[in-house]
Amino acid sequence: MTEISRSGFVTFVGRPNVGKSTLTNALVGEKIAITSEKPQTTRRAIRGILNRPAGQLVIVDTPGIHKPRTLLGERLNDLVEQVLGDVDVIGFCVPATEKIGPGDRRIAASLDGYPRAKKIAIVTKTDVAERDQITERLIEVDALREDWAAVIPLSALTREQLDVLTDEMLALMPEGPALYPADVVTDESVEDRIAEMIREAALDGVRDELPHSIAVVVDDVAPREDSDLTDVHASIVVERDSQKAIIIGRKGSRLADVGKRARVGIEELLGTRVFLGLHVKVAKEWQRDPKQLGRLGF
């Protein structure tokens, strides 16, 4: 086996919902970041780890950069700033299906603030775009900055051009040994990953005002005595009673559905059958309250 020769950190930036988390999951080959049609679903800097004969890429998945309206929003933006200052490569993502807008231009220009990182432009979602749309997007993106190390169109869903991106990112990394053992795919704790799976299931199909208001806390994960079951207890935290009603649904039907969907991923993660107990709690205006934010891990 070839000696691992290059390793480093990469992150993907772009407006919310341009396919950053889907790309991270496709590269790592396992579900690390939650994906959702709702913008702003990523809240932590999650690291996915990709091992290749030529080296190791550590992918840091950040929240989308946006104009903050709450303390939570501000903290998410601070997190992005911090991550961008530390990585070796920044991949700037735009979807092939949408024209470049002011938000894209602002983010591309803001990369001036991170001179140490090499920059790659990535045109995502090529599987759902026409050929001329892709060409048009590549020309637009190329014109945004002078210093792109590469401009790559790809589809995370069909995996088209993923290898090209991987090779390009590895080539830009500093020389050095692997940063994590070869069998590790993320440094997220099991509890964090379970919480993210529950939050993803809870976000599915809810109205627009809810996504920012949902947090999940895993209270307990324990194997049940004399059984192949693992008991998982978690709380879904919202800001208002009306939101609690939405999550629970008529006669508890929606909460049961959330549990059913989340359990599939959790069983896969833990490798056992799972009993999942979910409770919905109200923490008034937690996104604006520093104490509550701290308790919920932000």
Short mmCIF file of C-alpha atoms in Angstrom, two decimals:
data_model
loop_
_atom_site.label_atom_id
_atom_site.label_comp_id
_atom_site.label_asym_id
_atom_site.label_seq_id
_atom_site.Cartn_x
_atom_site.Cartn_y
_atom_site.Cartn_z
CA MET A 1 0.00 0.00 0.00
CA THR A 2 1.25 3.46 -0.88
CA GLU A 3 2.32 5.60 2.07
CA ILE A 4 -0.26 8.27 2.90
CA SER A 5 1.41 11.39 1.68
CA ARG A 6 -1.07 14.25 1.85
CA SER A 7 -3.70 15.20 4.39
CA GLY A 8 -5.70 18.23 5.39
CA PHE A 9 -9.04 19.92 5.90
CA VAL A 10 -11.60 20.96 3.32
CA THR A 11 -14.94 22.68 3.69
CA PHE A 12 -17.72 23.55 1.26
CA VAL A 13 -19.35 26.97 1.29
CA GLY A 14 -22.30 28.46 -0.53
CA ARG A 15 -25.80 29.69 0.05
CA PRO A 16 -28.03 27.39 2.11
CA ASN A 17 -29.38 24.45 0.10
CA VAL A 18 -26.81 24.33 -2.72
CA GLY A 19 -25.99 20.69 -1.92
CA LYS A 20 -23.08 20.96 0.53
CA SER A 21 -24.26 18.26 2.97
CA THR A 22 -25.27 15.90 0.15
CA LEU A 23 -21.78 16.32 -1.31
CA THR A 24 -20.15 15.61 2.07
CA ASN A 25 -22.19 12.42 2.51
CA ALA A 26 -21.44 11.27 -1.05
CA LEU A 27 -17.69 11.78 -0.60
CA VAL A 28 -17.51 10.06 2.79
CA GLY A 29 -19.85 7.31 1.57
CA GLU A 30 -21.86 7.36 4.77
CA LYS A 31 -24.52 9.64 6.15
CA ILE A 32 -22.70 12.16 8.32
CA ALA A 33 -24.53 15.42 7.61
CA ILE A 34 -28.31 15.60 7.62
CA THR A 35 -29.93 16.73 4.39
CA SER A 36 -33.22 18.54 4.13
CA GLU A 37 -35.11 20.73 1.70
CA LYS A 38 -35.16 23.33 4.47
CA PRO A 39 -32.27 25.79 4.39
CA GLN A 40 -30.03 26.10 7.47
CA THR A 41 -30.34 22.50 8.61
CA THR A 42 -26.64 22.04 9.38
CA ARG A 43 -25.71 23.42 12.77
CA ARG A 44 -22.34 22.03 13.72
CA ALA A 45 -19.00 21.68 12.02
CA ILE A 46 -19.25 17.97 11.33
CA ARG A 47 -16.13 16.21 10.17
CA GLY A 48 -16.37 13.45 7.59
CA ILE A 49 -13.18 11.56 6.80
CA LEU A 50 -12.20 10.29 3.38
CA ASN A 51 -9.24 7.90 2.98
CA ARG A 52 -7.53 7.33 -0.36
CA PRO A 53 -4.18 5.69 -1.25
CA ALA A 54 -2.81 9.18 -1.94
CA GLY A 55 -3.92 10.66 1.36
CA GLN A 56 -6.70 11.68 3.73
CA LEU A 57 -9.28 14.44 3.41
CA VAL A 58 -11.08 15.68 6.51
CA ILE A 59 -14.33 17.33 5.41
CA VAL A 60 -15.78 19.95 7.69
CA ASP A 61 -19.46 20.55 6.98
CA THR A 62 -20.50 24.06 8.00
CA PRO A 63 -23.89 25.78 8.25
CA GLY A 64 -24.78 27.86 5.17
CA ILE A 65 -23.68 31.47 5.41
CA HIS A 66 -26.72 33.70 5.85
CA LYS A 67 -27.88 36.99 7.35
CA PRO A 68 -28.46 36.14 11.04
CA ARG A 69 -31.80 37.05 12.65
CA THR A 70 -31.23 35.42 16.06
CA LEU A 71 -28.42 34.69 18.49
CA LEU A 72 -28.39 31.13 17.11
CA GLY A 73 -27.91 32.59 13.61
CA GLU A 74 -25.01 34.71 14.82
CA ARG A 75 -23.35 31.74 16.50
CA LEU A 76 -23.72 29.67 13.34
CA ASN A 77 -22.05 32.41 11.29
CA ASP A 78 -19.22 32.66 13.85
CA LEU A 79 -18.73 28.91 13.53
CA VAL A 80 -18.37 29.25 9.75
CA GLU A 81 -15.80 32.06 10.17
CA GLN A 82 -13.78 29.94 12.56
CA VAL A 83 -13.82 26.88 10.28
CA LEU A 84 -12.87 28.84 7.15
CA GLY A 85 -9.84 30.29 8.91
CA ASP A 86 -8.51 26.79 9.62
CA VAL A 87 -8.99 24.77 6.43
CA ASP A 88 -6.55 24.03 3.60
CA VAL A 89 -9.11 23.99 0.77
CA ILE A 90 -12.46 25.77 0.39
CA GLY A 91 -14.93 24.41 -2.16
CA PHE A 92 -17.41 27.10 -3.27
CA CYS A 93 -20.69 25.46 -4.38
CA VAL A 94 -23.36 26.75 -6.74
CA PRO A 95 -26.19 24.66 -8.22
CA ALA A 96 -26.12 24.20 -12.01
CA THR A 97 -29.86 24.89 -12.10
CA GLU A 98 -29.81 28.45 -10.69
CA LYS A 99 -28.27 31.63 -12.05
CA ILE A 100 -25.50 33.19 -9.94
CA GLY A 101 -27.09 35.79 -7.65
CA PRO A 102 -26.00 38.48 -5.17
CA GLY A 103 -25.68 35.91 -2.35
CA ASP A 104 -23.24 33.81 -4.39
CA ARG A 105 -21.23 36.90 -5.33
CA ARG A 106 -21.04 38.02 -1.71
CA ILE A 107 -19.79 34.63 -0.51
CA ALA A 108 -17.26 34.33 -3.36
CA ALA A 109 -15.91 37.79 -2.54
CA SER A 110 -15.73 36.99 1.19
CA LEU A 111 -13.18 34.24 0.43
CA ASP A 112 -10.59 37.04 0.17
CA GLY A 113 -10.59 36.90 3.98
CA TYR A 114 -9.03 33.39 3.90
CA PRO A 115 -5.81 33.82 1.90
CA ARG A 116 -4.24 30.64 3.30
CA ALA A 117 -6.87 28.29 1.79
CA LYS A 118 -6.79 27.19 -1.84
CA LYS A 119 -10.14 27.63 -3.57
CA ILE A 120 -12.10 25.34 -5.88
CA ALA A 121 -15.39 26.26 -7.59
CA ILE A 122 -17.94 23.43 -7.72
CA VAL A 123 -21.08 23.42 -9.87
CA THR A 124 -23.46 20.97 -8.15
CA LYS A 125 -26.66 19.15 -9.18
CA THR A 126 -25.56 18.58 -12.80
CA ASP A 127 -27.84 15.51 -12.94
CA VAL A 128 -30.93 17.76 -13.01
CA ALA A 129 -29.54 20.49 -15.30
CA GLU A 130 -29.47 20.94 -19.09
CA ARG A 131 -26.07 20.90 -20.77
CA ASP A 132 -26.26 24.59 -21.71
CA GLN A 133 -27.24 25.49 -18.13
CA ILE A 134 -24.09 23.75 -16.90
CA THR A 135 -21.90 25.55 -19.45
CA GLU A 136 -23.46 28.91 -18.55
CA ARG A 137 -22.90 28.25 -14.83
CA LEU A 138 -19.27 27.25 -15.34
CA ILE A 139 -18.60 30.50 -17.23
CA GLU A 140 -20.37 32.60 -14.55
CA VAL A 141 -18.54 30.89 -11.67
CA ASP A 142 -15.17 31.09 -13.38
CA ALA A 143 -15.59 34.86 -13.66
CA LEU A 144 -16.25 35.30 -9.91
CA ARG A 145 -12.60 34.98 -8.85
CA GLU A 146 -9.18 34.95 -10.47
CA ASP A 147 -7.68 32.37 -8.12
CA TRP A 148 -9.75 29.19 -8.58
CA ALA A 149 -7.39 26.19 -8.44
CA ALA A 150 -10.08 24.30 -10.40
CA VAL A 151 -13.68 24.62 -11.58
CA ILE A 152 -15.53 21.29 -11.44
CA PRO A 153 -19.11 20.38 -12.42
CA LEU A 154 -20.48 17.31 -10.61
CA SER A 155 -23.48 15.42 -9.28
CA ALA A 156 -23.31 14.08 -5.72
CA LEU A 157 -26.39 11.92 -6.39
CA THR A 158 -25.09 10.09 -9.49
CA ARG A 159 -21.48 10.39 -8.22
CA GLU A 160 -20.42 11.81 -11.58
CA GLN A 161 -17.05 13.62 -11.33
CA LEU A 162 -16.73 12.94 -7.57
CA ASP A 163 -13.37 11.25 -8.15
CA VAL A 164 -12.16 14.25 -10.12
CA LEU A 165 -13.02 16.50 -7.18
CA THR A 166 -11.38 14.13 -4.66
CA ASP A 167 -8.14 13.92 -6.68
CA GLU A 168 -8.05 17.68 -7.12
CA MET A 169 -8.58 18.36 -3.40
CA LEU A 170 -5.94 15.82 -2.38
CA ALA A 171 -3.41 17.33 -4.77
CA LEU A 172 -3.93 20.72 -3.08
CA MET A 173 -3.39 19.37 0.45
CA PRO A 174 -0.11 19.81 2.33
CA GLU A 175 2.16 16.77 2.59
CA GLY A 176 1.83 14.92 5.84
CA PRO A 177 0.57 11.75 7.57
CA ALA A 178 -3.11 10.90 8.13
CA LEU A 179 -4.84 12.96 10.83
CA TYR A 180 -7.30 10.21 11.85
CA PRO A 181 -7.12 6.37 11.91
CA ALA A 182 -8.18 4.75 8.62
CA ASP A 183 -11.38 3.19 10.03
CA VAL A 184 -12.86 6.46 11.33
CA VAL A 185 -15.49 8.22 9.21
CA THR A 186 -16.41 11.06 11.60
CA ASP A 187 -15.39 12.49 14.95
CA GLU A 188 -19.02 13.15 15.84
CA SER A 189 -20.20 11.23 18.90
CA VAL A 190 -22.88 8.55 18.52
CA GLU A 191 -25.28 10.72 20.56
CA ASP A 192 -24.75 13.69 18.21
CA ARG A 193 -25.39 11.54 15.17
CA ILE A 194 -28.56 10.07 16.71
CA ALA A 195 -29.77 13.59 17.57
CA GLU A 196 -29.17 14.71 13.97
CA MET A 197 -31.11 11.74 12.57
CA ILE A 198 -34.09 12.52 14.81
CA ARG A 199 -33.93 16.21 13.85
CA GLU A 200 -33.83 15.31 10.16
CA ALA A 201 -36.93 13.12 10.54
CA ALA A 202 -38.70 15.85 12.54
CA LEU A 203 -37.90 18.46 9.86
CA ASP A 204 -39.35 16.36 7.09
CA GLY A 205 -42.54 17.91 5.80
CA VAL A 206 -42.96 20.63 8.44
CA ARG A 207 -43.86 24.22 7.67
CA ASP A 208 -41.18 26.83 7.07
CA GLU A 209 -41.26 28.49 10.48
CA LEU A 210 -40.29 25.33 12.31
CA PRO A 211 -36.76 24.28 11.20
CA HIS A 212 -34.84 26.83 13.22
CA SER A 213 -36.97 26.12 16.28
CA ILE A 214 -36.20 22.41 16.53
CA ALA A 215 -33.34 21.06 18.64
CA VAL A 216 -32.85 17.47 19.78
CA VAL A 217 -31.21 16.26 22.99
CA VAL A 218 -30.39 12.57 23.45
CA ASP A 219 -31.12 11.77 27.09
CA ASP A 220 -29.99 8.14 27.20
CA VAL A 221 -28.64 5.31 25.04
CA ALA A 222 -28.40 1.95 26.83
CA PRO A 223 -28.55 -1.74 25.88
CA ARG A 224 -31.60 -3.39 27.44
CA GLU A 225 -30.79 -6.20 29.86
CA ASP A 226 -31.41 -9.76 28.58
CA SER A 227 -32.37 -8.45 25.13
CA ASP A 228 -30.86 -7.51 21.77
CA LEU A 229 -32.63 -4.14 22.01
CA THR A 230 -30.99 -0.78 22.65
CA ASP A 231 -33.14 1.80 24.42
CA VAL A 232 -32.74 5.34 23.09
CA HIS A 233 -34.55 8.23 24.80
CA ALA A 234 -34.51 11.71 23.32
CA SER A 235 -36.24 15.06 23.66
CA ILE A 236 -37.32 17.19 20.72
CA VAL A 237 -37.16 20.81 21.90
CA VAL A 238 -39.30 23.53 20.29
CA GLU A 239 -40.00 27.17 21.18
CA ARG A 240 -43.80 27.31 21.37
CA ASP A 241 -46.78 25.16 22.32
CA SER A 242 -48.21 25.54 18.80
CA GLN A 243 -44.99 23.99 17.43
CA LYS A 244 -45.25 21.15 19.94
CA ALA A 245 -48.70 20.39 18.55
CA ILE A 246 -47.34 20.33 14.98
CA ILE A 247 -44.55 17.89 15.87
CA ILE A 248 -46.86 15.56 17.82
CA GLY A 249 -49.61 15.66 15.19
CA ARG A 250 -53.15 14.36 15.47
CA LYS A 251 -53.32 11.74 18.24
CA GLY A 252 -49.51 11.51 18.17
CA SER A 253 -49.45 10.30 14.56
CA ARG A 254 -46.72 12.67 13.37
CA LEU A 255 -44.40 11.95 16.31
CA ALA A 256 -44.85 8.20 15.73
CA ASP A 257 -43.91 8.75 12.09
CA VAL A 258 -40.80 10.77 13.08
CA GLY A 259 -39.79 7.91 15.41
CA LYS A 260 -40.31 5.29 12.74
CA ARG A 261 -38.18 7.16 10.19
CA ALA A 262 -35.37 8.05 12.62
CA ARG A 263 -35.20 4.52 14.02
CA VAL A 264 -34.11 3.05 10.66
CA GLY A 265 -30.93 5.18 10.60
CA ILE A 266 -30.25 4.70 14.31
CA GLU A 267 -30.50 0.89 14.04
CA GLU A 268 -28.06 0.98 11.15
CA LEU A 269 -25.69 3.16 13.16
CA LEU A 270 -25.85 1.07 16.35
CA GLY A 271 -26.09 -2.31 14.66
CA THR A 272 -28.93 -3.47 16.95
CA ARG A 273 -32.71 -3.24 17.13
CA VAL A 274 -33.77 -0.01 18.80
CA PHE A 275 -36.61 1.12 21.04
CA LEU A 276 -36.86 4.89 20.49
CA GLY A 277 -38.70 6.95 23.10
CA LEU A 278 -39.35 10.54 21.97
CA HIS A 279 -40.69 13.41 24.11
CA VAL A 280 -41.48 16.91 22.89
CA LYS A 281 -40.56 19.81 25.22
CA VAL A 282 -41.12 23.55 24.94
CA ALA A 283 -38.21 25.90 25.78
CA LYS A 284 -39.55 29.39 25.14
CA GLU A 285 -37.53 31.39 22.55
CA TRP A 286 -34.43 29.21 23.05
CA GLN A 287 -32.73 30.58 19.93
CA ARG A 288 -32.44 34.00 21.56
CA ASP A 289 -31.47 32.86 25.04
CA PRO A 290 -27.72 32.35 25.69
CA LYS A 291 -28.37 30.01 28.65
CA GLN A 292 -30.72 27.75 26.69
CA LEU A 293 -28.38 27.80 23.66
CA GLY A 294 -25.56 26.62 25.90
CA ARG A 295 -27.70 23.82 27.32
CA LEU A 296 -28.62 22.67 23.83
CA GLY A 297 -24.98 22.62 22.77
CA PHE A 298 -24.64 25.82 20.75
#
